[in-house]
Amino acid sequence: MIGIFDSGVGGLTVAKEVMSQLPGYRLIYFGDTARYPYGNKSPKTVIKYAIEDTDFLLSHGAKVIIVGCNTASALAIDELKNRYPGVPIFGVVTPAVKQAASISKNKKVGVIGTRGTVNSSIYTQLINQLNPEIKVYQQACPLLVPLVEENWLKRPETKMIVRRYLYNLKLKGIDTLILGCTHYPLLKEVISAKIGKRVQLVDSAVEVVKEVKKLVKTKADLSLGQSGANHFYVSDLNPQTQEIAKRWLGNEIKLEEVSGIGE
Ligand code: DGL
């Protein structure tokens, strides 16, 4: 089984991508809605939560872990890889970095994400490890996650806030923009309209699943493709969360509440 965790429902964009790129592979999802959001928390706390989320997925049969949260990928991926050396663990940051570095022609890349992700500067570091000539411009966009969760995807207020956040990146003349938060693919249309159609958007969900696909196709022994239902667990279930999940993944998705994570 492929395990995915996120701070909440944002990682469902990654789950959706797994279902589309790897149909037939079972997945188990954990959204830590009780402790959401991670984006404004300290690295120490995010690392602790990421370990507990991973433990949950592994104890429920996951054989591969996707950290479907940019903040946790930015702050906790090294810790997770050290802690579980035998488990393939994929973060959403590195695949997006590789893609952005390879497609940017003018060597000016923008990154948008939560405060936690932007303050970690992980995207800048990794892009510059690949190519020190690339200039990376970051922008934290803390208002976008709640707007997405409210389904304000095309409201004038959202368009105005997106334009404001992207203003400096636009002035810098970036030709590539990394959507460094799992919620942002839902705002692709508005983001593209505001940054300019010529700027290429990199969706970290799409890129990470491409990497996972390479692994699962070469390692039949990971027993990922067992039959059975996908499971979507959350640490706190409320009607709004269920509603968002249905909106993003379709009416048949049913979230299940689990308690005791981290206790
Ligand atoms: N899932 C988080 C991320 O991708 C956004 C929501 C949060 O702040 O926890 O960074």
PDB file of C-alpha atoms and ligand atoms in Angstrom:
ATOM      1  CA  MET A   1       0.000   0.000   0.000  1.00  0.00           C
ATOM      2  CA  ILE A   2       1.052   3.543  -0.687  1.00  0.00           C
ATOM      3  CA  GLY A   3       0.774   5.704   2.428  1.00  0.00           C
ATOM      4  CA  ILE A   4       0.237   9.443   2.204  1.00  0.00           C
ATOM      5  CA  PHE A   5       0.035  11.867   5.071  1.00  0.00           C
ATOM      6  CA  ASP A   6      -0.708  15.549   5.328  1.00  0.00           C
ATOM      7  CA  SER A   7      -1.630  18.044   8.011  1.00  0.00           C
ATOM      8  CA  GLY A   8      -5.221  17.842   6.803  1.00  0.00           C
ATOM      9  CA  VAL A   9      -7.044  17.532   3.527  1.00  0.00           C
ATOM     10  CA  GLY A  10      -4.455  19.286   1.293  1.00  0.00           C
ATOM     11  CA  GLY A  11      -2.642  16.013   0.633  1.00  0.00           C
ATOM     12  CA  LEU A  12      -5.782  14.736  -1.075  1.00  0.00           C
ATOM     13  CA  THR A  13      -4.420  16.504  -4.171  1.00  0.00           C
ATOM     14  CA  VAL A  14      -1.525  14.024  -3.948  1.00  0.00           C
ATOM     15  CA  ALA A  15      -3.944  11.122  -3.353  1.00  0.00           C
ATOM     16  CA  LYS A  16      -5.890  12.189  -6.432  1.00  0.00           C
ATOM     17  CA  GLU A  17      -2.695  12.173  -8.449  1.00  0.00           C
ATOM     18  CA  VAL A  18      -1.793   8.667  -7.176  1.00  0.00           C
ATOM     19  CA  MET A  19      -5.251   7.447  -8.193  1.00  0.00           C
ATOM     20  CA  SER A  20      -4.795   8.937 -11.647  1.00  0.00           C
ATOM     21  CA  GLN A  21      -1.142   7.991 -12.322  1.00  0.00           C
ATOM     22  CA  LEU A  22      -1.191   4.658 -10.467  1.00  0.00           C
ATOM     23  CA  PRO A  23      -4.691   3.258 -10.816  1.00  0.00           C
ATOM     24  CA  GLY A  24      -5.092  -0.102  -9.110  1.00  0.00           C
ATOM     25  CA  TYR A  25      -2.586   0.636  -6.352  1.00  0.00           C
ATOM     26  CA  ARG A  26      -4.118   0.676  -2.921  1.00  0.00           C
ATOM     27  CA  LEU A  27      -3.587   3.719  -0.832  1.00  0.00           C
ATOM     28  CA  ILE A  28      -3.950   4.697   2.770  1.00  0.00           C
ATOM     29  CA  TYR A  29      -4.251   8.375   3.606  1.00  0.00           C
ATOM     30  CA  PHE A  30      -3.859  10.099   6.928  1.00  0.00           C
ATOM     31  CA  GLY A  31      -4.845  13.745   7.395  1.00  0.00           C
ATOM     32  CA  ASP A  32      -3.901  15.149  10.782  1.00  0.00           C
ATOM     33  CA  THR A  33      -6.928  17.436  10.951  1.00  0.00           C
ATOM     34  CA  ALA A  34      -6.894  17.535  14.774  1.00  0.00           C
ATOM     35  CA  ARG A  35      -3.487  19.233  14.773  1.00  0.00           C
ATOM     36  CA  TYR A  36      -3.875  21.149  11.524  1.00  0.00           C
ATOM     37  CA  PRO A  37      -2.342  23.457  10.290  1.00  0.00           C
ATOM     38  CA  TYR A  38       1.365  22.628  10.200  1.00  0.00           C
ATOM     39  CA  GLY A  39       2.277  25.670   8.094  1.00  0.00           C
ATOM     40  CA  ASN A  40       2.701  28.067  11.003  1.00  0.00           C
ATOM     41  CA  LYS A  41       4.243  25.615  13.505  1.00  0.00           C
ATOM     42  CA  SER A  42       7.870  25.308  14.583  1.00  0.00           C
ATOM     43  CA  PRO A  43      10.189  22.760  12.933  1.00  0.00           C
ATOM     44  CA  LYS A  44      10.380  20.771  16.200  1.00  0.00           C
ATOM     45  CA  THR A  45       6.610  20.322  16.320  1.00  0.00           C
ATOM     46  CA  VAL A  46       6.251  19.519  12.628  1.00  0.00           C
ATOM     47  CA  ILE A  47       8.973  16.842  12.919  1.00  0.00           C
ATOM     48  CA  LYS A  48       7.235  15.256  15.924  1.00  0.00           C
ATOM     49  CA  TYR A  49       3.896  15.165  14.084  1.00  0.00           C
ATOM     50  CA  ALA A  50       5.474  13.827  10.889  1.00  0.00           C
ATOM     51  CA  ILE A  51       7.033  10.916  12.815  1.00  0.00           C
ATOM     52  CA  GLU A  52       3.708  10.059  14.450  1.00  0.00           C
ATOM     53  CA  ASP A  53       1.870  10.271  11.123  1.00  0.00           C
ATOM     54  CA  THR A  54       4.432   7.985   9.479  1.00  0.00           C
ATOM     55  CA  ASP A  55       4.202   5.494  12.365  1.00  0.00           C
ATOM     56  CA  PHE A  56       0.446   5.398  11.877  1.00  0.00           C
ATOM     57  CA  LEU A  57       0.709   4.659   8.154  1.00  0.00           C
ATOM     58  CA  LEU A  58       3.414   2.004   8.596  1.00  0.00           C
ATOM     59  CA  SER A  59       1.462   0.266  11.353  1.00  0.00           C
ATOM     60  CA  HIS A  60      -1.507   0.106   8.968  1.00  0.00           C
ATOM     61  CA  GLY A  61       0.464  -1.631   6.231  1.00  0.00           C
ATOM     62  CA  ALA A  62       1.953   1.187   4.122  1.00  0.00           C
ATOM     63  CA  LYS A  63       5.101   0.089   2.310  1.00  0.00           C
ATOM     64  CA  VAL A  64       5.936   3.427   0.714  1.00  0.00           C
ATOM     65  CA  ILE A  65       5.381   6.825   2.319  1.00  0.00           C
ATOM     66  CA  ILE A  66       4.572  10.027   0.504  1.00  0.00           C
ATOM     67  CA  VAL A  67       4.832  13.122   2.662  1.00  0.00           C
ATOM     68  CA  GLY A  68       1.910  14.859   0.985  1.00  0.00           C
ATOM     69  CA  CYS A  69       2.509  18.128   2.774  1.00  0.00           C
ATOM     70  CA  ASN A  70       5.042  20.707   1.694  1.00  0.00           C
ATOM     71  CA  THR A  71       5.607  21.995   5.204  1.00  0.00           C
ATOM     72  CA  ALA A  72       6.373  18.517   6.572  1.00  0.00           C
ATOM     73  CA  SER A  73       8.498  17.702   3.515  1.00  0.00           C
ATOM     74  CA  ALA A  74      10.450  20.915   3.996  1.00  0.00           C
ATOM     75  CA  LEU A  75      11.018  20.456   7.723  1.00  0.00           C
ATOM     76  CA  ALA A  76      10.959  16.726   8.457  1.00  0.00           C
ATOM     77  CA  ILE A  77      12.075  14.704   5.436  1.00  0.00           C
ATOM     78  CA  ASP A  78      15.686  14.152   6.591  1.00  0.00           C
ATOM     79  CA  GLU A  79      14.525  13.102  10.032  1.00  0.00           C
ATOM     80  CA  LEU A  80      12.032  10.617   8.537  1.00  0.00           C
ATOM     81  CA  LYS A  81      14.590   9.131   6.141  1.00  0.00           C
ATOM     82  CA  ASN A  82      17.073   8.625   9.000  1.00  0.00           C
ATOM     83  CA  ARG A  83      14.459   7.106  11.242  1.00  0.00           C
ATOM     84  CA  TYR A  84      13.041   4.617   8.723  1.00  0.00           C
ATOM     85  CA  PRO A  85      16.048   3.646   6.583  1.00  0.00           C
ATOM     86  CA  GLY A  86      14.341   0.632   4.974  1.00  0.00           C
ATOM     87  CA  VAL A  87      11.227   2.490   3.870  1.00  0.00           C
ATOM     88  CA  PRO A  88      11.038   4.439   0.595  1.00  0.00           C
ATOM     89  CA  ILE A  89       9.961   7.939   1.688  1.00  0.00           C
ATOM     90  CA  PHE A  90       9.115  10.625  -0.824  1.00  0.00           C
ATOM     91  CA  GLY A  91       8.699  14.288  -0.010  1.00  0.00           C
ATOM     92  CA  VAL A  92       6.953  16.705  -2.349  1.00  0.00           C
ATOM     93  CA  VAL A  93       9.836  19.200  -2.411  1.00  0.00           C
ATOM     94  CA  THR A  94      12.654  17.406  -4.255  1.00  0.00           C
ATOM     95  CA  PRO A  95      10.638  16.251  -7.301  1.00  0.00           C
ATOM     96  CA  ALA A  96       9.284  19.793  -7.793  1.00  0.00           C
ATOM     97  CA  VAL A  97      12.794  21.221  -7.447  1.00  0.00           C
ATOM     98  CA  LYS A  98      14.140  18.880 -10.148  1.00  0.00           C
ATOM     99  CA  GLN A  99      11.322  19.734 -12.507  1.00  0.00           C
ATOM    100  CA  ALA A 100      11.624  23.491 -11.978  1.00  0.00           C
ATOM    101  CA  ALA A 101      15.410  23.453 -12.422  1.00  0.00           C
ATOM    102  CA  SER A 102      15.082  21.533 -15.650  1.00  0.00           C
ATOM    103  CA  ILE A 103      12.360  23.641 -17.278  1.00  0.00           C
ATOM    104  CA  SER A 104      13.376  27.179 -16.309  1.00  0.00           C
ATOM    105  CA  LYS A 105      15.019  28.873 -19.270  1.00  0.00           C
ATOM    106  CA  ASN A 106      15.748  32.300 -17.842  1.00  0.00           C
ATOM    107  CA  LYS A 107      16.950  30.786 -14.538  1.00  0.00           C
ATOM    108  CA  LYS A 108      14.466  32.717 -12.432  1.00  0.00           C
ATOM    109  CA  VAL A 109      12.203  30.493 -10.360  1.00  0.00           C
ATOM    110  CA  GLY A 110       9.481  31.546  -7.948  1.00  0.00           C
ATOM    111  CA  VAL A 111       8.236  29.499  -4.996  1.00  0.00           C
ATOM    112  CA  ILE A 112       5.014  30.028  -3.082  1.00  0.00           C
ATOM    113  CA  GLY A 113       4.139  28.145   0.095  1.00  0.00           C
ATOM    114  CA  THR A 114       3.227  28.381   3.754  1.00  0.00           C
ATOM    115  CA  ARG A 115       5.356  30.408   6.161  1.00  0.00           C
ATOM    116  CA  GLY A 116       6.959  27.201   7.475  1.00  0.00           C
ATOM    117  CA  THR A 117       8.009  26.119   4.000  1.00  0.00           C
ATOM    118  CA  VAL A 118       9.263  29.531   2.948  1.00  0.00           C
ATOM    119  CA  ASN A 119      11.134  30.156   6.207  1.00  0.00           C
ATOM    120  CA  SER A 120      12.911  26.815   5.831  1.00  0.00           C
ATOM    121  CA  SER A 121      14.345  28.053   2.476  1.00  0.00           C
ATOM    122  CA  ILE A 122      14.499  24.410   1.457  1.00  0.00           C
ATOM    123  CA  TYR A 123      13.464  25.123  -2.131  1.00  0.00           C
ATOM    124  CA  THR A 124      16.180  27.745  -2.547  1.00  0.00           C
ATOM    125  CA  GLN A 125      18.848  25.457  -1.089  1.00  0.00           C
ATOM    126  CA  LEU A 126      17.922  22.434  -3.176  1.00  0.00           C
ATOM    127  CA  ILE A 127      17.505  24.372  -6.426  1.00  0.00           C
ATOM    128  CA  ASN A 128      20.881  26.005  -5.903  1.00  0.00           C
ATOM    129  CA  GLN A 129      22.482  22.641  -5.168  1.00  0.00           C
ATOM    130  CA  LEU A 130      21.299  21.521  -8.590  1.00  0.00           C
ATOM    131  CA  ASN A 131      22.127  24.759 -10.338  1.00  0.00           C
ATOM    132  CA  PRO A 132      23.744  27.671  -8.469  1.00  0.00           C
ATOM    133  CA  GLU A 133      22.957  30.022 -11.341  1.00  0.00           C
ATOM    134  CA  ILE A 134      19.211  29.853 -10.753  1.00  0.00           C
ATOM    135  CA  LYS A 135      17.794  32.787  -8.826  1.00  0.00           C
ATOM    136  CA  VAL A 136      15.012  31.697  -6.487  1.00  0.00           C
ATOM    137  CA  TYR A 137      12.364  34.131  -5.277  1.00  0.00           C
ATOM    138  CA  GLN A 138      10.067  32.994  -2.489  1.00  0.00           C
ATOM    139  CA  GLN A 139       6.737  34.259  -1.240  1.00  0.00           C
ATOM    140  CA  ALA A 140       4.755  32.991   1.744  1.00  0.00           C
ATOM    141  CA  CYS A 141       1.005  32.991   1.022  1.00  0.00           C
ATOM    142  CA  PRO A 142      -0.655  32.122   4.362  1.00  0.00           C
ATOM    143  CA  LEU A 143      -4.122  33.310   3.314  1.00  0.00           C
ATOM    144  CA  LEU A 144      -4.458  30.907   0.398  1.00  0.00           C
ATOM    145  CA  VAL A 145      -5.017  27.693   2.357  1.00  0.00           C
ATOM    146  CA  PRO A 146      -8.139  28.971   4.164  1.00  0.00           C
ATOM    147  CA  LEU A 147      -9.481  30.444   0.915  1.00  0.00           C
ATOM    148  CA  VAL A 148      -9.135  27.067  -0.800  1.00  0.00           C
ATOM    149  CA  GLU A 149     -10.803  25.305   2.105  1.00  0.00           C
ATOM    150  CA  GLU A 150     -13.694  27.771   1.925  1.00  0.00           C
ATOM    151  CA  ASN A 151     -13.969  26.887  -1.779  1.00  0.00           C
ATOM    152  CA  TRP A 152     -13.387  30.523  -2.690  1.00  0.00           C
ATOM    153  CA  LEU A 153     -11.491  29.410  -5.745  1.00  0.00           C
ATOM    154  CA  LYS A 154     -12.691  32.053  -8.172  1.00  0.00           C
ATOM    155  CA  ARG A 155     -13.969  34.814  -5.922  1.00  0.00           C
ATOM    156  CA  PRO A 156     -12.832  38.389  -6.611  1.00  0.00           C
ATOM    157  CA  GLU A 157     -11.311  38.532  -3.109  1.00  0.00           C
ATOM    158  CA  THR A 158      -9.179  35.480  -3.861  1.00  0.00           C
ATOM    159  CA  LYS A 159      -8.051  36.903  -7.195  1.00  0.00           C
ATOM    160  CA  MET A 160      -7.056  40.128  -5.467  1.00  0.00           C
ATOM    161  CA  ILE A 161      -5.069  38.337  -2.752  1.00  0.00           C
ATOM    162  CA  VAL A 162      -3.332  36.072  -5.272  1.00  0.00           C
ATOM    163  CA  ARG A 163      -2.392  39.101  -7.383  1.00  0.00           C
ATOM    164  CA  ARG A 164      -0.995  40.843  -4.322  1.00  0.00           C
ATOM    165  CA  TYR A 165       1.072  37.817  -3.285  1.00  0.00           C
ATOM    166  CA  LEU A 166       2.433  37.293  -6.790  1.00  0.00           C
ATOM    167  CA  TYR A 167       3.197  40.937  -7.493  1.00  0.00           C
ATOM    168  CA  ASN A 168       6.881  40.810  -6.468  1.00  0.00           C
ATOM    169  CA  LEU A 169       7.507  37.502  -8.210  1.00  0.00           C
ATOM    170  CA  LYS A 170       6.050  38.959 -11.364  1.00  0.00           C
ATOM    171  CA  LEU A 171       8.316  41.995 -11.113  1.00  0.00           C
ATOM    172  CA  LYS A 172      11.320  39.675 -10.852  1.00  0.00           C
ATOM    173  CA  GLY A 173      10.445  38.168 -14.238  1.00  0.00           C
ATOM    174  CA  ILE A 174      10.277  34.508 -13.164  1.00  0.00           C
ATOM    175  CA  ASP A 175       9.486  32.014 -15.929  1.00  0.00           C
ATOM    176  CA  THR A 176       8.684  29.098 -13.574  1.00  0.00           C
ATOM    177  CA  LEU A 177       6.606  29.022 -10.398  1.00  0.00           C
ATOM    178  CA  ILE A 178       6.558  26.136  -7.923  1.00  0.00           C
ATOM    179  CA  LEU A 179       3.228  25.600  -6.189  1.00  0.00           C
ATOM    180  CA  GLY A 180       4.885  24.704  -2.899  1.00  0.00           C
ATOM    181  CA  CYS A 181       1.769  23.837  -0.944  1.00  0.00           C
ATOM    182  CA  THR A 182      -0.636  20.980  -1.446  1.00  0.00           C
ATOM    183  CA  HIS A 183      -3.668  23.280  -1.557  1.00  0.00           C
ATOM    184  CA  TYR A 184      -2.431  25.476  -4.384  1.00  0.00           C
ATOM    185  CA  PRO A 185      -3.179  23.154  -7.344  1.00  0.00           C
ATOM    186  CA  LEU A 186      -6.818  24.035  -6.673  1.00  0.00           C
ATOM    187  CA  LEU A 187      -5.948  27.654  -7.465  1.00  0.00           C
ATOM    188  CA  LYS A 188      -3.950  26.909 -10.625  1.00  0.00           C
ATOM    189  CA  GLU A 189      -6.271  28.865 -12.880  1.00  0.00           C
ATOM    190  CA  VAL A 190      -6.201  32.059 -10.816  1.00  0.00           C
ATOM    191  CA  ILE A 191      -2.476  31.764 -10.145  1.00  0.00           C
ATOM    192  CA  SER A 192      -1.724  31.306 -13.829  1.00  0.00           C
ATOM    193  CA  ALA A 193      -3.925  34.261 -14.794  1.00  0.00           C
ATOM    194  CA  LYS A 194      -2.238  36.529 -12.247  1.00  0.00           C
ATOM    195  CA  ILE A 195       1.393  35.514 -12.758  1.00  0.00           C
ATOM    196  CA  GLY A 196       0.985  35.393 -16.544  1.00  0.00           C
ATOM    197  CA  LYS A 197       0.306  32.510 -18.899  1.00  0.00           C
ATOM    198  CA  ARG A 198       3.937  32.362 -19.989  1.00  0.00           C
ATOM    199  CA  VAL A 199       5.086  31.348 -16.508  1.00  0.00           C
ATOM    200  CA  GLN A 200       5.168  27.556 -16.170  1.00  0.00           C
ATOM    201  CA  LEU A 201       3.577  26.182 -13.016  1.00  0.00           C
ATOM    202  CA  VAL A 202       5.144  23.214 -11.241  1.00  0.00           C
ATOM    203  CA  ASP A 203       2.664  21.129  -9.276  1.00  0.00           C
ATOM    204  CA  SER A 204       4.480  19.250  -6.509  1.00  0.00           C
ATOM    205  CA  ALA A 205       1.730  16.585  -6.335  1.00  0.00           C
ATOM    206  CA  VAL A 206       2.166  15.657  -9.998  1.00  0.00           C
ATOM    207  CA  GLU A 207       5.953  15.567  -9.721  1.00  0.00           C
ATOM    208  CA  VAL A 208       6.153  13.422  -6.569  1.00  0.00           C
ATOM    209  CA  VAL A 209       3.796  10.808  -7.978  1.00  0.00           C
ATOM    210  CA  LYS A 210       5.927  10.568 -11.147  1.00  0.00           C
ATOM    211  CA  GLU A 211       8.850   9.625  -8.870  1.00  0.00           C
ATOM    212  CA  VAL A 212       6.805   7.103  -6.903  1.00  0.00           C
ATOM    213  CA  LYS A 213       5.638   5.580 -10.171  1.00  0.00           C
ATOM    214  CA  LYS A 214       9.252   4.930 -11.218  1.00  0.00           C
ATOM    215  CA  LEU A 215       9.830   3.048  -7.961  1.00  0.00           C
ATOM    216  CA  VAL A 216       6.689   0.931  -7.894  1.00  0.00           C
ATOM    217  CA  LYS A 217       7.094  -0.123 -11.517  1.00  0.00           C
ATOM    218  CA  THR A 218      10.574  -1.483 -10.805  1.00  0.00           C
ATOM    219  CA  LYS A 219       9.908  -3.072  -7.399  1.00  0.00           C
ATOM    220  CA  ALA A 220       7.233  -5.694  -7.661  1.00  0.00           C
ATOM    221  CA  ASP A 221       8.201  -7.007  -4.208  1.00  0.00           C
ATOM    222  CA  LEU A 222       6.737  -3.979  -2.467  1.00  0.00           C
ATOM    223  CA  SER A 223       3.317  -5.683  -2.613  1.00  0.00           C
ATOM    224  CA  LEU A 224       1.598  -2.414  -3.292  1.00  0.00           C
ATOM    225  CA  GLY A 225      -1.059  -3.605  -5.638  1.00  0.00           C
ATOM    226  CA  GLN A 226      -3.112  -5.776  -3.310  1.00  0.00           C
ATOM    227  CA  SER A 227      -6.814  -5.722  -3.834  1.00  0.00           C
ATOM    228  CA  GLY A 228      -9.002  -3.951  -1.298  1.00  0.00           C
ATOM    229  CA  ALA A 229     -10.375  -0.534  -0.628  1.00  0.00           C
ATOM    230  CA  ASN A 230      -8.467   2.682  -0.176  1.00  0.00           C
ATOM    231  CA  HIS A 231      -8.736   4.201   3.272  1.00  0.00           C
ATOM    232  CA  PHE A 232      -8.821   7.880   4.136  1.00  0.00           C
ATOM    233  CA  TYR A 233      -8.245   8.515   7.829  1.00  0.00           C
ATOM    234  CA  VAL A 234      -8.318  11.819   9.680  1.00  0.00           C
ATOM    235  CA  SER A 235      -7.592  12.615  13.314  1.00  0.00           C
ATOM    236  CA  ASP A 236     -10.668  14.826  13.610  1.00  0.00           C
ATOM    237  CA  LEU A 237     -13.744  14.459  11.463  1.00  0.00           C
ATOM    238  CA  ASN A 238     -16.211  17.252  10.983  1.00  0.00           C
ATOM    239  CA  PRO A 239     -18.798  17.845   8.260  1.00  0.00           C
ATOM    240  CA  GLN A 240     -16.741  20.576   6.575  1.00  0.00           C
ATOM    241  CA  THR A 241     -13.710  18.296   6.171  1.00  0.00           C
ATOM    242  CA  GLN A 242     -15.887  15.549   4.718  1.00  0.00           C
ATOM    243  CA  GLU A 243     -17.422  18.091   2.355  1.00  0.00           C
ATOM    244  CA  ILE A 244     -14.016  19.277   1.086  1.00  0.00           C
ATOM    245  CA  ALA A 245     -12.905  15.674   0.541  1.00  0.00           C
ATOM    246  CA  LYS A 246     -16.012  14.952  -1.538  1.00  0.00           C
ATOM    247  CA  ARG A 247     -15.575  18.118  -3.526  1.00  0.00           C
ATOM    248  CA  TRP A 248     -11.999  17.190  -4.419  1.00  0.00           C
ATOM    249  CA  LEU A 249     -12.168  13.417  -4.787  1.00  0.00           C
ATOM    250  CA  GLY A 250     -15.794  12.653  -5.566  1.00  0.00           C
ATOM    251  CA  ASN A 251     -18.874  11.671  -3.606  1.00  0.00           C
ATOM    252  CA  GLU A 252     -17.796   8.112  -2.920  1.00  0.00           C
ATOM    253  CA  ILE A 253     -14.908   9.163  -0.654  1.00  0.00           C
ATOM    254  CA  LYS A 254     -15.595   8.538   2.987  1.00  0.00           C
ATOM    255  CA  LEU A 255     -13.287   9.856   5.683  1.00  0.00           C
ATOM    256  CA  GLU A 256     -12.790   7.725   8.795  1.00  0.00           C
ATOM    257  CA  GLU A 257     -11.787   9.186  12.137  1.00  0.00           C
ATOM    258  CA  VAL A 258      -8.948   7.665  14.152  1.00  0.00           C
ATOM    259  CA  SER A 259      -8.046   8.790  17.619  1.00  0.00           C
ATOM    260  CA  GLY A 260      -4.973   8.491  19.774  1.00  0.00           C
ATOM    261  CA  ILE A 261      -2.355   9.710  17.265  1.00  0.00           C
ATOM    262  CA  GLY A 262       0.542  11.081  19.289  1.00  0.00           C
ATOM    263  CA  GLU A 263      -0.927  10.206  22.681  1.00  0.00           C
TER     264      GLU A 263
HETATM  265  N1  DGL B   1      -0.517  20.906   3.721  1.00  0.00           N
HETATM  266  C1  DGL B   1       0.212  22.105   4.059  1.00  0.00           C
HETATM  267  C2  DGL B   1       1.361  22.303   3.064  1.00  0.00           C
HETATM  268  O1  DGL B   1       1.368  21.741   1.994  1.00  0.00           O
HETATM  269  C3  DGL B   1      -0.691  23.320   4.048  1.00  0.00           C
HETATM  270  C4  DGL B   1      -1.637  23.373   5.195  1.00  0.00           C
HETATM  271  C5  DGL B   1      -0.963  23.561   6.538  1.00  0.00           C
HETATM  272  O2  DGL B   1      -0.518  24.672   6.858  1.00  0.00           O
HETATM  273  O3  DGL B   1      -0.856  22.591   7.258  1.00  0.00           O
HETATM  274  O4  DGL B   1       2.278  23.027   3.356  1.00  0.00           O
END
